[in-house]
mmCIF file of C-alpha atoms in Angstrom:
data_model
loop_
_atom_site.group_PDB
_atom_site.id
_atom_site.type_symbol
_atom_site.label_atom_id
_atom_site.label_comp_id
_atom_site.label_asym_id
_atom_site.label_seq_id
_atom_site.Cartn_x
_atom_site.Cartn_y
_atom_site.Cartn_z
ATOM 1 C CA UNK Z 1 128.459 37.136 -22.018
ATOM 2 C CA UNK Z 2 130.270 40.502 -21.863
ATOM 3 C CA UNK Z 3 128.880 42.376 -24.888
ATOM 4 C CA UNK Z 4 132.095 45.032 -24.409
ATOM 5 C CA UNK Z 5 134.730 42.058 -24.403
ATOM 6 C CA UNK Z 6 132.771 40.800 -27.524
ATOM 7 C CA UNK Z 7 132.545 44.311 -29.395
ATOM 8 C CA UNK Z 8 136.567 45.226 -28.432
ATOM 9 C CA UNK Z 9 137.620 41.593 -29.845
ATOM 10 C CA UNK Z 10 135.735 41.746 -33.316
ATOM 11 C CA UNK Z 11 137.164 45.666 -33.652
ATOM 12 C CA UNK Z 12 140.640 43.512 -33.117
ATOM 13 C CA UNK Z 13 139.969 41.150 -35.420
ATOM 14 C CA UNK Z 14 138.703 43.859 -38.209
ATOM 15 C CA UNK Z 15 141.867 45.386 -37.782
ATOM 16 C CA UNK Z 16 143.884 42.624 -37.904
ATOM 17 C CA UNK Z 17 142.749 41.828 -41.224
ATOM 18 C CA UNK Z 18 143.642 45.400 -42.573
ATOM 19 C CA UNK Z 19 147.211 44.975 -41.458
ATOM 20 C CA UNK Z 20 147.267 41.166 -43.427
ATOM 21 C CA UNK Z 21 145.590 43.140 -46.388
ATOM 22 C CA UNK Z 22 148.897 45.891 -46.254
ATOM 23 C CA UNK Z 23 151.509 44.329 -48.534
ATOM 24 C CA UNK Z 24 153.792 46.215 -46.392
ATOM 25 C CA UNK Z 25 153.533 44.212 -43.047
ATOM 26 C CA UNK Z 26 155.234 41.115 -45.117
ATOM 27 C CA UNK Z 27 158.471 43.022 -45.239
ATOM 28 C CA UNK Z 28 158.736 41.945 -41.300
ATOM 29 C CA UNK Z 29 158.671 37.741 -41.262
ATOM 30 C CA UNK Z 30 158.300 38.401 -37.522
ATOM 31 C CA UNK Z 31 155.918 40.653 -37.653
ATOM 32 C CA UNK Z 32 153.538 39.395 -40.092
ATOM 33 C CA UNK Z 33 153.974 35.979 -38.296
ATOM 34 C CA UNK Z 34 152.395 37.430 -34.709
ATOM 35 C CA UNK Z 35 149.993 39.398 -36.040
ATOM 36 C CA UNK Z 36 148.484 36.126 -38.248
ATOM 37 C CA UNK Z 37 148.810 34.445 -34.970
ATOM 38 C CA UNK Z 38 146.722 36.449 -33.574
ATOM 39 C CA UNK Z 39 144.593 36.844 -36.430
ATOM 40 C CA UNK Z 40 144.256 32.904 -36.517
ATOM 41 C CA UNK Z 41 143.199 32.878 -33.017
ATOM 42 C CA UNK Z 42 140.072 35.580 -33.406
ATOM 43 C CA UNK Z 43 138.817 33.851 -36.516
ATOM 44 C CA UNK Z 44 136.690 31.360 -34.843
ATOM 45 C CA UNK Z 45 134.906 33.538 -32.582
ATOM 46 C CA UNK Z 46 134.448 36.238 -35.189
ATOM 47 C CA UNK Z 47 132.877 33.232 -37.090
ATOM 48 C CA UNK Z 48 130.576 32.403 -33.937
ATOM 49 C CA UNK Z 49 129.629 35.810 -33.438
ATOM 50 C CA UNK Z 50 128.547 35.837 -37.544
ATOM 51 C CA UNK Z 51 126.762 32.868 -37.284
ATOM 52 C CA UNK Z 52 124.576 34.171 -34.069
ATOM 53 C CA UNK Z 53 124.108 37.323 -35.236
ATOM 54 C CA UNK Z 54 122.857 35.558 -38.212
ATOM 55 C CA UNK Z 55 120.461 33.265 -36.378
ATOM 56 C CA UNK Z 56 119.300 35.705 -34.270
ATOM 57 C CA UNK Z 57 118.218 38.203 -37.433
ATOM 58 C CA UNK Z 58 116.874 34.942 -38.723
ATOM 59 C CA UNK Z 59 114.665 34.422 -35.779
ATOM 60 C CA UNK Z 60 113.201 37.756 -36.033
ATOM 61 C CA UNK Z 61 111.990 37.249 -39.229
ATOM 62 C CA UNK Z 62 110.969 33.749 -39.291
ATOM 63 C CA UNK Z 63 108.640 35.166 -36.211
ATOM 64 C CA UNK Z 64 107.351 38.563 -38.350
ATOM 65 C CA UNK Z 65 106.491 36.143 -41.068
ATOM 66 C CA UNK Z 66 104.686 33.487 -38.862
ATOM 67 C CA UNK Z 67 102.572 36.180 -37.466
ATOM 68 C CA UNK Z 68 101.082 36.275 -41.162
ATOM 69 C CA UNK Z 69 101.549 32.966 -41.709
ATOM 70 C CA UNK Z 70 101.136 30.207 -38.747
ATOM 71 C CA UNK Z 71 103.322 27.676 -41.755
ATOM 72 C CA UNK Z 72 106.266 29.589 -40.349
ATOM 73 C CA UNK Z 73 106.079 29.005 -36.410
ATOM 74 C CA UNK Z 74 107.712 25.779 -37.235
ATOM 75 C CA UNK Z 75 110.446 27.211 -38.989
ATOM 76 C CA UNK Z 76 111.070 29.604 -35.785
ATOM 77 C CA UNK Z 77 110.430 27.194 -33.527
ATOM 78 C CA UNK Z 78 113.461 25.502 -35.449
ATOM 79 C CA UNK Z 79 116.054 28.535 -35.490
ATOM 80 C CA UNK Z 80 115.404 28.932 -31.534
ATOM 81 C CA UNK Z 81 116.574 25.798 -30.868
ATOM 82 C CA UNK Z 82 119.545 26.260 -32.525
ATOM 83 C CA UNK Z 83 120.174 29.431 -30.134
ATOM 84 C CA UNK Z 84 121.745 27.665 -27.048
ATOM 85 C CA UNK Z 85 124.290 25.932 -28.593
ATOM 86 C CA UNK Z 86 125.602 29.145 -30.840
ATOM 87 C CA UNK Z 87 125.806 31.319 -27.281
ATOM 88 C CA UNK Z 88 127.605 28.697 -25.697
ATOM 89 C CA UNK Z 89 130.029 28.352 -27.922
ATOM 90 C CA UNK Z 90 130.643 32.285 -28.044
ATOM 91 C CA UNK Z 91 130.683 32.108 -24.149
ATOM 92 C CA UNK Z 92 133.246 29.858 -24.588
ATOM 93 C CA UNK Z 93 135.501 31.630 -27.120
ATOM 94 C CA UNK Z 94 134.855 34.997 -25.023
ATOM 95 C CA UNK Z 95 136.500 33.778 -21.966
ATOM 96 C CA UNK Z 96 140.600 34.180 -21.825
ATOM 97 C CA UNK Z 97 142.632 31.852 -23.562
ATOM 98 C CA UNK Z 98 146.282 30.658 -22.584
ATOM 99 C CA UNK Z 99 148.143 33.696 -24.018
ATOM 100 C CA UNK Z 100 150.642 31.607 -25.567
ATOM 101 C CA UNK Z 101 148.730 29.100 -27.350
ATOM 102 C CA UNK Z 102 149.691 29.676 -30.573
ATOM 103 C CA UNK Z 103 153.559 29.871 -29.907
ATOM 104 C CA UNK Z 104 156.229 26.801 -30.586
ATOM 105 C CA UNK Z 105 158.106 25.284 -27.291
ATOM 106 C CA UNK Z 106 161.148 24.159 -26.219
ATOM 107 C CA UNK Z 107 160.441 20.979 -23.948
ATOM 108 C CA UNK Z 108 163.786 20.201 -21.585
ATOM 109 C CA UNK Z 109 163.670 16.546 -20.183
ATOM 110 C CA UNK Z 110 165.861 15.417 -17.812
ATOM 111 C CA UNK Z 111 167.087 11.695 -16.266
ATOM 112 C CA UNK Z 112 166.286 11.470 -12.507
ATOM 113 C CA UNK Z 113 166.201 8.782 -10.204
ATOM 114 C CA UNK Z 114 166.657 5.350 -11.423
ATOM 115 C CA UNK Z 115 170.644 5.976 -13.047
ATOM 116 C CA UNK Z 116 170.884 4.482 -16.454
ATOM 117 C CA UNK Z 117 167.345 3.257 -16.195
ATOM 118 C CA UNK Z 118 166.340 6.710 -16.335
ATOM 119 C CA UNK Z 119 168.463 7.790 -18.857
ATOM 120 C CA UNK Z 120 166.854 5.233 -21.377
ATOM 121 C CA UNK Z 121 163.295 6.070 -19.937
ATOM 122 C CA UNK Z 122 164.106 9.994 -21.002
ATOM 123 C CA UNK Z 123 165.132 8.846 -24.415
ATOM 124 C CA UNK Z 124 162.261 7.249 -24.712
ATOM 125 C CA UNK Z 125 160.134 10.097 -23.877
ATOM 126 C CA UNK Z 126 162.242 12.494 -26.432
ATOM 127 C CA UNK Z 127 161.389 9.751 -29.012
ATOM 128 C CA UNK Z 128 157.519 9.694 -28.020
ATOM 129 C CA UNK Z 129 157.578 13.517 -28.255
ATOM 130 C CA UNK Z 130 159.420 13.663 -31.696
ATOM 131 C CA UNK Z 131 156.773 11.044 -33.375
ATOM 132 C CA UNK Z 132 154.029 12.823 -31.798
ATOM 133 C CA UNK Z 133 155.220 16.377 -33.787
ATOM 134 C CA UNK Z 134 155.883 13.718 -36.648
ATOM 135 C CA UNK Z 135 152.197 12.383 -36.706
ATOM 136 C CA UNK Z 136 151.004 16.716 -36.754
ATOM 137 C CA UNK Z 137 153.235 17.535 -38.987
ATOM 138 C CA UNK Z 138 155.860 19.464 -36.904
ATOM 139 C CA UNK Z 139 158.943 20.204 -37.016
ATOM 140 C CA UNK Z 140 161.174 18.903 -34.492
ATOM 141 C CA UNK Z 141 165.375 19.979 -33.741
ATOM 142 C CA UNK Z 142 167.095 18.719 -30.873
ATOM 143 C CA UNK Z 143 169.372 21.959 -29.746
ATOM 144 C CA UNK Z 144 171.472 20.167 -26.775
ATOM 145 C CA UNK Z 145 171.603 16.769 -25.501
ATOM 146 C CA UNK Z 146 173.672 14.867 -23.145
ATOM 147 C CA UNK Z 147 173.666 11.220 -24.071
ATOM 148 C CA UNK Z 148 174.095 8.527 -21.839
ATOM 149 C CA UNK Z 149 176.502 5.338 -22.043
ATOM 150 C CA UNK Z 150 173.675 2.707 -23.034
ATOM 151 C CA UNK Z 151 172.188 4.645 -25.429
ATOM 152 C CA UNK Z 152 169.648 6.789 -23.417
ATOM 153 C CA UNK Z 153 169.699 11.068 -22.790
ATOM 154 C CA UNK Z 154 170.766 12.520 -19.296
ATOM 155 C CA UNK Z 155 169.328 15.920 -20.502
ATOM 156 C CA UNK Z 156 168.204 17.483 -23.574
ATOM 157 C CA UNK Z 157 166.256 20.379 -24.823
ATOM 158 C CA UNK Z 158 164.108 19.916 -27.914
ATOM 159 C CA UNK Z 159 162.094 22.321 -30.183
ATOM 160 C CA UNK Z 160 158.905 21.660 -31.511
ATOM 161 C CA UNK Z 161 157.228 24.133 -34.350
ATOM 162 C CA UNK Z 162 154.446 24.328 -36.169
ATOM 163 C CA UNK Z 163 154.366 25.023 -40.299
ATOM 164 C CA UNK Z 164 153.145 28.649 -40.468
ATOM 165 C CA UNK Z 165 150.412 30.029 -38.802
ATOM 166 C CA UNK Z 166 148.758 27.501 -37.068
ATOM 167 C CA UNK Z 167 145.074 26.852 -37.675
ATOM 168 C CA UNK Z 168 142.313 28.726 -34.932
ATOM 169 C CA UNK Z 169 145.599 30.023 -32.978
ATOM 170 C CA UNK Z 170 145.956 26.058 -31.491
ATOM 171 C CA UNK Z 171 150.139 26.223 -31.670
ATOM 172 C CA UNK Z 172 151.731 23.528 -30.232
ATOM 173 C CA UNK Z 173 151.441 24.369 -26.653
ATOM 174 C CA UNK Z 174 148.412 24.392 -26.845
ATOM 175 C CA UNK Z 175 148.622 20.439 -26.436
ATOM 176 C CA UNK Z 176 151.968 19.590 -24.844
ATOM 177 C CA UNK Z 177 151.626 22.979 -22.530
ATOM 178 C CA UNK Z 178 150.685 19.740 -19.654
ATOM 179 C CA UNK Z 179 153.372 17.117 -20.550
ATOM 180 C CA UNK Z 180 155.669 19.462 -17.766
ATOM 181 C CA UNK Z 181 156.396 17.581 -14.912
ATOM 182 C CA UNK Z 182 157.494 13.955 -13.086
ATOM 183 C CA UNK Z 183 156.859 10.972 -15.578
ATOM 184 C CA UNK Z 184 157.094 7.590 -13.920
ATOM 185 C CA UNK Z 185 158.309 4.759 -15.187
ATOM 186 C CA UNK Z 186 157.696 0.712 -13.506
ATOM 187 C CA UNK Z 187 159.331 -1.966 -16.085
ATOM 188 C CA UNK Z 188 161.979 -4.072 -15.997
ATOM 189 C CA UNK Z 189 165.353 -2.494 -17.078
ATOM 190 C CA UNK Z 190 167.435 -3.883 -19.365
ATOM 191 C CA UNK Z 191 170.749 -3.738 -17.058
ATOM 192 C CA UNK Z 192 168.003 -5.910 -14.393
ATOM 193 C CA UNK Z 193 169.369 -9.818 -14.671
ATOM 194 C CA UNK Z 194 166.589 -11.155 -11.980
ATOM 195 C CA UNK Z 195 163.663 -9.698 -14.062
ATOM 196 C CA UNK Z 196 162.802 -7.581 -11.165
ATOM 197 C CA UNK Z 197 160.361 -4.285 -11.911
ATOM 198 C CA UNK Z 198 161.973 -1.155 -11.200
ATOM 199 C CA UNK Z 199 161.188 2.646 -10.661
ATOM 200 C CA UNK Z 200 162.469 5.829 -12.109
ATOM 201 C CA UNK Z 201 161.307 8.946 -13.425
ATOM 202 C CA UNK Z 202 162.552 11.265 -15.673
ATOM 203 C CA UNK Z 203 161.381 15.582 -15.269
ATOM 204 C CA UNK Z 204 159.564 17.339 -18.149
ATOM 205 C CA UNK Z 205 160.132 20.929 -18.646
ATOM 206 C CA UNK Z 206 157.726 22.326 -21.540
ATOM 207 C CA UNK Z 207 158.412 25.986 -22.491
ATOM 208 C CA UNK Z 208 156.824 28.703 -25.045
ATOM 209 C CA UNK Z 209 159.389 29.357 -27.141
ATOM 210 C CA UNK Z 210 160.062 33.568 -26.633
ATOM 211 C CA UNK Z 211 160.670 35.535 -29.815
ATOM 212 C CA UNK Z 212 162.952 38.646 -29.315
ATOM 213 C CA UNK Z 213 160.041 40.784 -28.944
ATOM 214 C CA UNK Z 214 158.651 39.205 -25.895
ATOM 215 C CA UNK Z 215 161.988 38.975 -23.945
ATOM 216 C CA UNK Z 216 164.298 41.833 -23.664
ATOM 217 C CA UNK Z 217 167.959 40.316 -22.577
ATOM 218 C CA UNK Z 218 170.662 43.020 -21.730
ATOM 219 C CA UNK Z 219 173.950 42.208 -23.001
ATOM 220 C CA UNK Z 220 175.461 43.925 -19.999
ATOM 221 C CA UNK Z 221 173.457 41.230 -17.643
ATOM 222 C CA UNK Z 222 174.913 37.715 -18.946
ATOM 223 C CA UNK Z 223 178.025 35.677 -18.213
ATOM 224 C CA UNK Z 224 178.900 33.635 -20.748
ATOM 225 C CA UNK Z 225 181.879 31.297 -20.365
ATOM 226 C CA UNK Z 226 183.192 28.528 -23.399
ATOM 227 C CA UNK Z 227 184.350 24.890 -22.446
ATOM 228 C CA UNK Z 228 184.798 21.748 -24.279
ATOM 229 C CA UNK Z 229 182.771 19.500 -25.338
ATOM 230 C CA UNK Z 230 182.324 16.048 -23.781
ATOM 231 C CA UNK Z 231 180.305 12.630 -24.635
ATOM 232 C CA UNK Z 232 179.001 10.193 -22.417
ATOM 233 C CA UNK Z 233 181.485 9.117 -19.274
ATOM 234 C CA UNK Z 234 182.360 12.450 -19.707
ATOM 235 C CA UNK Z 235 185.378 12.161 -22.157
ATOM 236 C CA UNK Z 236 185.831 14.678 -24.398
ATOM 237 C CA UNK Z 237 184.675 15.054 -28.261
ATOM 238 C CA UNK Z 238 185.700 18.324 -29.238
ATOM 239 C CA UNK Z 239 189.654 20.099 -29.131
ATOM 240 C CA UNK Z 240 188.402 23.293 -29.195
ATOM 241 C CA UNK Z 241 186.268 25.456 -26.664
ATOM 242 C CA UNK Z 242 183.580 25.024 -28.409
ATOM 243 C CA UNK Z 243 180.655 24.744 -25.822
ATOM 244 C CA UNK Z 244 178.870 27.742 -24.079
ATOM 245 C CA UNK Z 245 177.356 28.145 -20.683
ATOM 246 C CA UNK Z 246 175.808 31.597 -20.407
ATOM 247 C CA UNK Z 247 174.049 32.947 -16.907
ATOM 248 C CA UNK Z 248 171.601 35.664 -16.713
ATOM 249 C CA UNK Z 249 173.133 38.040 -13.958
ATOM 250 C CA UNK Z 250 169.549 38.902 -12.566
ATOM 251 C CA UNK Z 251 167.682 35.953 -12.546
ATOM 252 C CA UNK Z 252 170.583 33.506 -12.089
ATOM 253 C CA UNK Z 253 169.394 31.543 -14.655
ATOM 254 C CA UNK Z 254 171.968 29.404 -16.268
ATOM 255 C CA UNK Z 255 171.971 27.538 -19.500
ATOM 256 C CA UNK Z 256 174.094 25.741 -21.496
ATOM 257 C CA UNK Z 257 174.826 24.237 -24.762
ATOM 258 C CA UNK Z 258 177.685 22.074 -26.842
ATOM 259 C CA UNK Z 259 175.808 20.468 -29.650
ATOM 260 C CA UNK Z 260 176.944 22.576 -32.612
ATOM 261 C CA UNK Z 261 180.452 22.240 -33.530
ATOM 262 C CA UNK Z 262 181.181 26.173 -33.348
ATOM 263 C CA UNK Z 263 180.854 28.120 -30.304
ATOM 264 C CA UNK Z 264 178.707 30.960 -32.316
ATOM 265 C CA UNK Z 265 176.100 28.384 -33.149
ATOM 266 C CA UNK Z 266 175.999 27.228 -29.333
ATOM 267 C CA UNK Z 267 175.758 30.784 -28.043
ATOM 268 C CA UNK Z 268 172.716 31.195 -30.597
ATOM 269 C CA UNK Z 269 171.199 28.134 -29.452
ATOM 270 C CA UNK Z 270 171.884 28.776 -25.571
ATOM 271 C CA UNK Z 271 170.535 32.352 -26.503
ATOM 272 C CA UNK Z 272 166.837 30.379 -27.511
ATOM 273 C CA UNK Z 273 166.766 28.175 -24.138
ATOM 274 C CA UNK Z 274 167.100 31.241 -21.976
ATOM 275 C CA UNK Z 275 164.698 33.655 -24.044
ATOM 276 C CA UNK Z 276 162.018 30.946 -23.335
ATOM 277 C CA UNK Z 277 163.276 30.433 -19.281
ATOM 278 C CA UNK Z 278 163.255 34.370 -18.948
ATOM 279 C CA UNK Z 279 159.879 34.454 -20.848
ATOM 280 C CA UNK Z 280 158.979 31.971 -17.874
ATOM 281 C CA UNK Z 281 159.871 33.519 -15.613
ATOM 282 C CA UNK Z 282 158.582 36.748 -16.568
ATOM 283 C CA UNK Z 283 155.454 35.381 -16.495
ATOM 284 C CA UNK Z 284 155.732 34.045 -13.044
ATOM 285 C CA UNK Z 285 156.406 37.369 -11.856
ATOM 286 C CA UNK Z 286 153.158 38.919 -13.633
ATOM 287 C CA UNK Z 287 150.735 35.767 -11.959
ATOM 288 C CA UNK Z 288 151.501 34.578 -8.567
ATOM 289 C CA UNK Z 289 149.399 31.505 -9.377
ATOM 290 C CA UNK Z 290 150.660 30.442 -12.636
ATOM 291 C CA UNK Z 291 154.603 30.581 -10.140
ATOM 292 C CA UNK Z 292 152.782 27.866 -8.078
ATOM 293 C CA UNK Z 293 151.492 26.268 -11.052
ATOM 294 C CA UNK Z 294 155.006 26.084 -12.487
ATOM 295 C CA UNK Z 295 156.643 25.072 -9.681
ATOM 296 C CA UNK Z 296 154.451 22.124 -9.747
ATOM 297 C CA UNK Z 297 155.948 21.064 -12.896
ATOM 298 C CA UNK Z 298 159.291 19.926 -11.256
ATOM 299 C CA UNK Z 299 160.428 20.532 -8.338
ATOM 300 C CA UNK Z 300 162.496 17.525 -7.846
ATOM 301 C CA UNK Z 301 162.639 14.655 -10.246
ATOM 302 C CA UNK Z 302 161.244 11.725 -7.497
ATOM 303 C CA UNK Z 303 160.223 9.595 -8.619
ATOM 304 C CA UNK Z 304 156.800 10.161 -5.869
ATOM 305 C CA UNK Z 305 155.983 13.861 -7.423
ATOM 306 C CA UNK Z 306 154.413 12.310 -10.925
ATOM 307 C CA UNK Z 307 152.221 13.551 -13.060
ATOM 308 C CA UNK Z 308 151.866 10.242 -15.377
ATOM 309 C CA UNK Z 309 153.012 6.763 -14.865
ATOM 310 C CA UNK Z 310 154.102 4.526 -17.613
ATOM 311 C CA UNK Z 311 153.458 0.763 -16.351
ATOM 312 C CA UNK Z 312 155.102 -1.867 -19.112
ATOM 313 C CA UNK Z 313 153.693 -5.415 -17.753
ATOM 314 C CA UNK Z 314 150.168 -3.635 -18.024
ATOM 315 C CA UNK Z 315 150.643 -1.474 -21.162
ATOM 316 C CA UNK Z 316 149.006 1.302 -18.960
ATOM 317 C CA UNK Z 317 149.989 4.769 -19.516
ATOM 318 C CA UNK Z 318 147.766 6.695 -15.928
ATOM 319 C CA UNK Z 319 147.597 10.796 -15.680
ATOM 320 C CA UNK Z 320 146.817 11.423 -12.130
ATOM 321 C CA UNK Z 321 145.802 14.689 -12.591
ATOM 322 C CA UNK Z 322 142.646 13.915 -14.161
ATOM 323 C CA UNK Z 323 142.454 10.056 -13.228
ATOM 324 C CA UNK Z 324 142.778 8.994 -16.937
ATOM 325 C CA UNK Z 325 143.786 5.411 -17.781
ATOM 326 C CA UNK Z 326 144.789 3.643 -20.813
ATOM 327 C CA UNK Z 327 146.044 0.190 -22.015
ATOM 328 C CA UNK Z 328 147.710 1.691 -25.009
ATOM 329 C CA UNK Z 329 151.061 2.112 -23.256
ATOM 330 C CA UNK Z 330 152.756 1.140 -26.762
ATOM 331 C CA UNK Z 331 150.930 3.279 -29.379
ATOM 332 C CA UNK Z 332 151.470 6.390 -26.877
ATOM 333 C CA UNK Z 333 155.226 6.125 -26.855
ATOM 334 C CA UNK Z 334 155.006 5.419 -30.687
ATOM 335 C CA UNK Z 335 153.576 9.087 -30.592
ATOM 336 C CA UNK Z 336 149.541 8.217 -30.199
ATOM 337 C CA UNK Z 337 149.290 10.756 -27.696
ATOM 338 C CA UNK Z 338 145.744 12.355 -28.404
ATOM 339 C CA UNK Z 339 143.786 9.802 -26.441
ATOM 340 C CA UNK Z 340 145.473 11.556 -23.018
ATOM 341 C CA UNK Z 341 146.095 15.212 -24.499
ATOM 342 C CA UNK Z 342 142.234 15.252 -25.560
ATOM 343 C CA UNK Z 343 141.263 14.479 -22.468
ATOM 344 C CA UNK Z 344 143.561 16.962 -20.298
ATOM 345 C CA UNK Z 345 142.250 19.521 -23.267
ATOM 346 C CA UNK Z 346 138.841 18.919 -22.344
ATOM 347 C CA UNK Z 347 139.679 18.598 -18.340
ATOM 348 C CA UNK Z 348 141.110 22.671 -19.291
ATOM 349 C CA UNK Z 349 137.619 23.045 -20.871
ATOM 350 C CA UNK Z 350 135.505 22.442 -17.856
ATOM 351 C CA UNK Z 351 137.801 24.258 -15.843
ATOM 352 C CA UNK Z 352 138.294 27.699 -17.672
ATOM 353 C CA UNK Z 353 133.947 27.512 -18.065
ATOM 354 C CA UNK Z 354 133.793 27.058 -14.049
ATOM 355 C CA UNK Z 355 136.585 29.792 -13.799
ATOM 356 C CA UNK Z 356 139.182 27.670 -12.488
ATOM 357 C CA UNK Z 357 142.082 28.154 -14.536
ATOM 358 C CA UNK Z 358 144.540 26.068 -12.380
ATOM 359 C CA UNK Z 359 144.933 23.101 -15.121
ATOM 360 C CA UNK Z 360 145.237 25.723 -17.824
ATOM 361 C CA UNK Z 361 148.838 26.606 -16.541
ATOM 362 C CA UNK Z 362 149.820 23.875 -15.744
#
């Protein structure tokens, strides 16, 4: 346990609550948002570090006392046990945490193989992802999507926030950060007239969403060029140009967006998708590993690079990663997705404690 890592995080923490205290730090939304963020996050192991402290002081004195009185060796025998468990779980809370587990996220799925199949397949996972935030009590807004002709999504980009400050600094990546990447899917499609099983796969993309403070965009560095609008078969819905596809010069990162009906509310909402993609990538670019990790998310939507399988006739959702199996295929698109996030969060557990971090950014 690093006793400096401990001491320079409670100093944090003590100062964190002086800025809360300042009436003045609420005239920033933004502001006072991140720093309770942060503040939310240190409150456990400030907590942990009480409580040992505590137990520890308790310990001393329970001995002292049984030196006068042998009554009390029982009550310090007591308190030491009690000492493992409280350093663990400091241990634990001392070693680095995903840096953006408090943050909201943008999660981009997108049809693959499999045509139409695929299409409804996506739609299903926007709709498993949407009652999921339902069942926390999160906000959901879909800010582009490209519907297909029988009712499914060829791409779409949804938000997911949490209500305030979320409790211990657990945001919602912090348990869809490991939905990105190649979802399987074996049933038999509804345009299938022999009742054969098919195969497609639709690609998960799950960002943090940035705020302006962690991405810096330069006006100078985009393209940004309007077109219309257009539905499923490609026909168009709109008589104006009022879609917007913007490219960041530098990166060569390209987004676009034609959901809103004006093109100021598309630019805003293309402006959100590439804040979190540059935040991305920036990120990358500080960790080589967490660029491979990324990469692993999709790299092509085949439907033989999956992360999870979704087998109908069985009712078996599978996450290969971690060799977890369930016959609950039905509650988890109905948004009963803890059974698999718990375990992938405890799968990040035993990793981070061995120092492997490799399933943490994923």
């Amino acid at each position: 346990m690093s006793s400096e890592r401990l001491a320079a995080l409670l100093d944090e923490y003590a100062e964190l609550e002086k800025r809360l205290a300042d009436p003045a730090i609420h005239a920033d939304q933004n502001t006072a948002r991140r720093v309770g963020r942060r503040y939310a996050e240190l409150v456990g192991l400030y907590k942990a570090a009480g409580e040992l402290e505590q137990a520890r002081a308790d310990l001393v004195a329970a001995r002292e006392l049984a030196a006068e009185d042998p009554a009390f060796g029982e009550e310090a025998d007591s308190i030491a046990a009690t000492l493992p468990a409280l350093e663990e779980r400091l241990a634990e809370l001392l070693i680095p945490r995903d840096p953006h587990d408090a943050k909201d996220v943008i999660i981009e799925i997108k049809a693959g193989e499999g045509g139409e199949e695929s299409a409804l397949f996506a739609g299903d996972l926007l709709r498993m992802y949407t009652r999921y935030a339902e069942r926390h009590g999160w906000l959901t807004e879909v800010i582009d999507a490209q519907d297909s002709d029988l009712g499914g999504v060829k791409d779409v980009s949804l938000a997911i926030k949490t209500k305030g400050v979320p409790d211990g600094g657990n945001g919602v990546w912090s348990r869809l950060k490991w939905e990105g990447g190649v979802h399987r899917v074996q049933r038999v499609p509804v345009t299938e007239s022999q009742g054969r099983i098919h195969t497609s796969a639709a690609g998960v993309l799950v960002l943090p969403e940035a705020e302006d403070v962690d991405v810096t965009i330069d006006p100078n560095e985009l393209r940004i060029d309007v077109f219309r609008s257009s539905g499923p078969g490609g026909q168009s819905v709109n008589t104006t140009d009022s879609a917007v596809r913007i490219t960041h010069l530098p990166t060569g990162v390209v987004v676009s967006c034609q959901n809103e009906k004006s093109q100021l509310q598309n630019r805003e909402q293309a402006m959100r998708i590439l804040r979190a993609r540059l935040l991305a990538v920036a990120q990358e670019q500080a960790d080589a590993a967490a660029s491979d990790a990324r990469k692993a998310q999709v790299r092509t939507v085949d439907r033989s690079e999956r992360i999870r399988t979704y087998n109908f006739p069985q009712n078996r959702i599978t996450d290969h990663r971690i060799g977890y199996t369930a016959y609950n295929l039905d509650l988890a698109l109905a948004g009963e997705l803890d059974g698999v996030l718990d375990a992938l969060a405890e799968a990040d557990r035993a990793a981070r404690l061995a120092g492997d971090t490799e399933l943490t950014r994923r």
